[in-house]
Short mmCIF file of C-alpha atoms in Angstrom, two decimals:
data_model
loop_
_atom_site.label_atom_id
_atom_site.label_comp_id
_atom_site.label_asym_id
_atom_site.label_seq_id
_atom_site.Cartn_x
_atom_site.Cartn_y
_atom_site.Cartn_z
CA UNK A 6 45.98 -25.46 38.74
CA UNK A 7 47.57 -22.04 38.38
CA UNK A 8 45.69 -18.81 37.98
CA UNK A 9 46.89 -16.32 35.39
CA UNK A 10 46.96 -12.52 35.79
CA UNK A 11 43.67 -12.05 33.91
CA UNK A 12 41.85 -14.43 36.28
CA UNK A 13 43.29 -12.61 39.32
CA UNK A 14 42.09 -9.25 37.97
CA UNK A 15 38.62 -10.62 37.20
CA UNK A 16 38.20 -12.22 40.64
CA UNK A 17 39.37 -9.06 42.42
CA UNK A 18 36.95 -6.74 40.64
CA UNK A 19 33.93 -8.83 41.70
CA UNK A 20 34.50 -8.32 45.46
CA UNK A 21 33.23 -4.75 45.66
CA UNK A 22 31.15 -2.32 43.67
CA UNK A 23 31.56 1.32 44.64
CA UNK A 24 33.98 1.25 47.58
CA UNK A 25 36.81 3.79 47.54
CA UNK A 26 40.37 2.59 47.04
CA UNK A 27 41.15 2.42 50.78
CA UNK A 28 38.04 0.31 51.41
CA UNK A 29 38.97 -1.92 48.48
CA UNK A 30 42.46 -2.40 49.92
CA UNK A 31 41.05 -3.36 53.32
CA UNK A 32 38.48 -5.71 51.74
CA UNK A 33 41.24 -7.47 49.82
CA UNK A 34 43.56 -7.66 52.83
CA UNK A 35 40.72 -9.10 54.93
CA UNK A 36 39.84 -11.66 52.27
CA UNK A 37 43.48 -12.63 51.85
CA UNK A 38 43.82 -12.99 55.63
CA UNK A 39 40.83 -15.33 55.72
CA UNK A 40 42.30 -17.43 52.92
CA UNK A 41 45.66 -17.62 54.67
CA UNK A 42 43.98 -18.68 57.93
CA UNK A 43 42.14 -21.44 56.06
CA UNK A 44 45.26 -22.69 54.30
CA UNK A 45 47.85 -22.17 57.01
CA UNK A 46 48.46 -24.67 59.77
CA UNK A 47 47.61 -22.27 62.59
CA UNK A 48 49.74 -20.87 65.41
CA UNK A 49 50.11 -24.03 67.45
CA UNK A 50 49.28 -26.71 64.95
CA UNK A 51 51.05 -30.03 64.94
CA UNK A 52 52.39 -29.48 61.41
CA UNK A 53 53.78 -26.07 62.30
CA UNK A 54 55.56 -27.50 65.35
CA UNK A 55 57.02 -30.34 63.28
CA UNK A 56 58.30 -27.86 60.67
CA UNK A 57 59.87 -25.66 63.35
CA UNK A 58 61.61 -28.68 64.85
CA UNK A 59 62.84 -29.66 61.39
CA UNK A 60 64.32 -26.17 61.01
CA UNK A 61 65.92 -25.84 64.47
CA UNK A 62 66.68 -29.45 65.41
CA UNK A 63 66.13 -29.25 69.16
CA UNK A 64 64.34 -26.61 71.19
CA UNK A 65 63.05 -26.14 74.73
CA UNK A 66 59.32 -26.12 75.30
CA UNK A 67 59.53 -22.53 76.56
CA UNK A 68 61.38 -21.38 73.41
CA UNK A 69 58.92 -23.27 71.19
CA UNK A 70 55.94 -21.72 72.99
CA UNK A 71 57.45 -18.27 72.55
CA UNK A 72 58.13 -18.87 68.86
CA UNK A 73 54.57 -20.09 68.30
CA UNK A 74 53.04 -17.15 70.16
CA UNK A 75 50.66 -19.37 72.14
CA UNK A 76 49.97 -20.06 75.80
CA UNK A 77 52.16 -22.66 77.57
CA UNK A 78 49.13 -24.84 78.32
CA UNK A 79 48.16 -24.96 74.65
CA UNK A 80 51.71 -25.89 73.68
CA UNK A 81 51.83 -28.63 76.33
CA UNK A 82 48.66 -30.20 74.94
CA UNK A 83 49.90 -30.28 71.34
CA UNK A 84 53.38 -31.45 72.36
CA UNK A 85 51.85 -34.30 74.40
CA UNK A 86 49.81 -35.40 71.35
CA UNK A 87 52.91 -35.35 69.15
CA UNK A 88 54.88 -37.29 71.75
CA UNK A 89 52.10 -39.88 72.14
CA UNK A 90 52.03 -40.28 68.35
CA UNK A 91 55.77 -41.00 68.38
CA UNK A 92 56.61 -37.91 66.30
CA UNK A 93 58.71 -36.07 68.89
CA UNK A 94 60.69 -36.97 71.97
CA UNK A 95 61.48 -34.95 75.07
CA UNK A 96 64.82 -35.33 76.77
CA UNK A 97 66.01 -33.70 79.96
CA UNK A 98 68.47 -30.90 79.30
CA UNK A 99 72.03 -31.56 80.41
CA UNK A 100 72.35 -27.85 81.24
CA UNK A 101 69.22 -27.56 83.38
CA UNK A 102 67.47 -30.70 84.59
CA UNK A 103 64.22 -28.74 85.00
CA UNK A 104 64.11 -28.15 81.25
CA UNK A 105 63.22 -30.61 78.53
CA UNK A 106 64.53 -30.40 74.98
CA UNK A 107 62.13 -31.39 72.22
CA UNK A 108 63.30 -33.01 68.99
CA UNK A 109 61.83 -34.98 66.11
CA UNK A 110 61.83 -38.76 65.96
CA UNK A 111 62.68 -40.33 62.57
CA UNK A 112 58.94 -40.69 61.86
CA UNK A 113 58.37 -37.08 62.92
CA UNK A 114 61.18 -35.93 60.65
CA UNK A 115 59.59 -37.76 57.71
CA UNK A 116 56.22 -36.09 58.35
CA UNK A 117 57.86 -32.69 58.94
CA UNK A 118 59.66 -32.87 55.59
CA UNK A 119 56.39 -33.69 53.82
CA UNK A 120 54.60 -30.82 55.62
CA UNK A 121 57.41 -28.39 54.73
CA UNK A 122 57.23 -29.43 51.07
CA UNK A 123 53.44 -28.98 51.09
CA UNK A 124 53.86 -25.51 52.63
CA UNK A 125 56.44 -24.48 50.04
CA UNK A 126 54.23 -25.72 47.19
CA UNK A 127 51.22 -23.91 48.65
CA UNK A 128 53.17 -20.65 49.05
CA UNK A 129 54.29 -20.80 45.40
CA UNK A 130 50.75 -21.56 44.29
CA UNK A 131 49.29 -18.68 46.30
CA UNK A 132 51.31 -16.13 44.32
CA UNK A 133 51.31 -17.89 40.95
CA UNK A 134 49.22 -15.13 39.35
CA UNK A 135 52.15 -12.70 39.83
CA UNK A 136 55.47 -12.64 38.00
CA UNK A 137 58.73 -12.23 39.94
CA UNK A 138 58.84 -8.46 39.43
CA UNK A 139 55.27 -8.06 40.68
CA UNK A 140 56.06 -10.21 43.71
CA UNK A 141 59.04 -8.00 44.58
CA UNK A 142 56.93 -4.85 44.19
CA UNK A 143 54.15 -6.31 46.35
CA UNK A 144 56.67 -7.40 48.98
CA UNK A 145 58.19 -3.93 49.16
CA UNK A 146 54.78 -2.32 49.54
CA UNK A 147 53.65 -4.81 52.18
CA UNK A 148 56.85 -4.36 54.20
CA UNK A 149 56.38 -0.59 54.08
CA UNK A 150 52.77 -0.89 55.25
CA UNK A 151 53.72 -3.32 58.04
CA UNK A 152 56.42 -0.96 59.31
CA UNK A 153 54.00 1.97 59.25
CA UNK A 154 51.18 0.04 60.93
CA UNK A 155 53.54 -1.32 63.56
CA UNK A 156 54.57 2.22 64.48
CA UNK A 157 51.05 3.65 64.32
CA UNK A 158 48.97 0.91 65.87
CA UNK A 159 50.89 -1.93 67.47
CA UNK A 160 53.51 0.04 69.40
CA UNK A 161 50.96 2.70 70.33
CA UNK A 162 48.60 0.07 71.75
CA UNK A 163 51.44 -1.55 73.69
CA UNK A 164 52.43 1.83 75.11
CA UNK A 165 48.83 2.56 76.10
CA UNK A 166 48.55 -0.80 77.85
CA UNK A 167 51.70 -0.09 79.86
CA UNK A 168 50.42 3.28 81.15
CA UNK A 169 49.24 3.10 84.75
CA UNK A 170 45.69 4.27 85.37
CA UNK A 171 45.21 6.45 88.48
#
């Protein structure tokens, strides 16, 4: 079921009563973040790993862990489950015998394709209340905000964490 622009406007106006525009923006961003977390596979989910492997073909566990943004132990646990389910296989790297390359099995590839199609459908559905022009405008605004917030908050916090305390 798709939601039209009128339904989006109606739903948005019911979230707050007298908050100023900045509060309303934050409320909406927070609510959207919660929805995305509910719908998305999660940082180290099995589906996300399968989709990444579908995209890249073969990858080392270290590179996969880095791409997922999770701890190596967490990645090992999920990778072991996928391997035990016959969805991935690990092979020793010909370049470095200490390293294993991870790739999809035929069954894993089948499931990864289905998961990627579900993700694409879900992403289209999530923005179905916007036309293409509105999507481009929103994207431009979001990219501008992300760049600004990265400079103001993320980099600043990283710099503060790297300062030695006497």
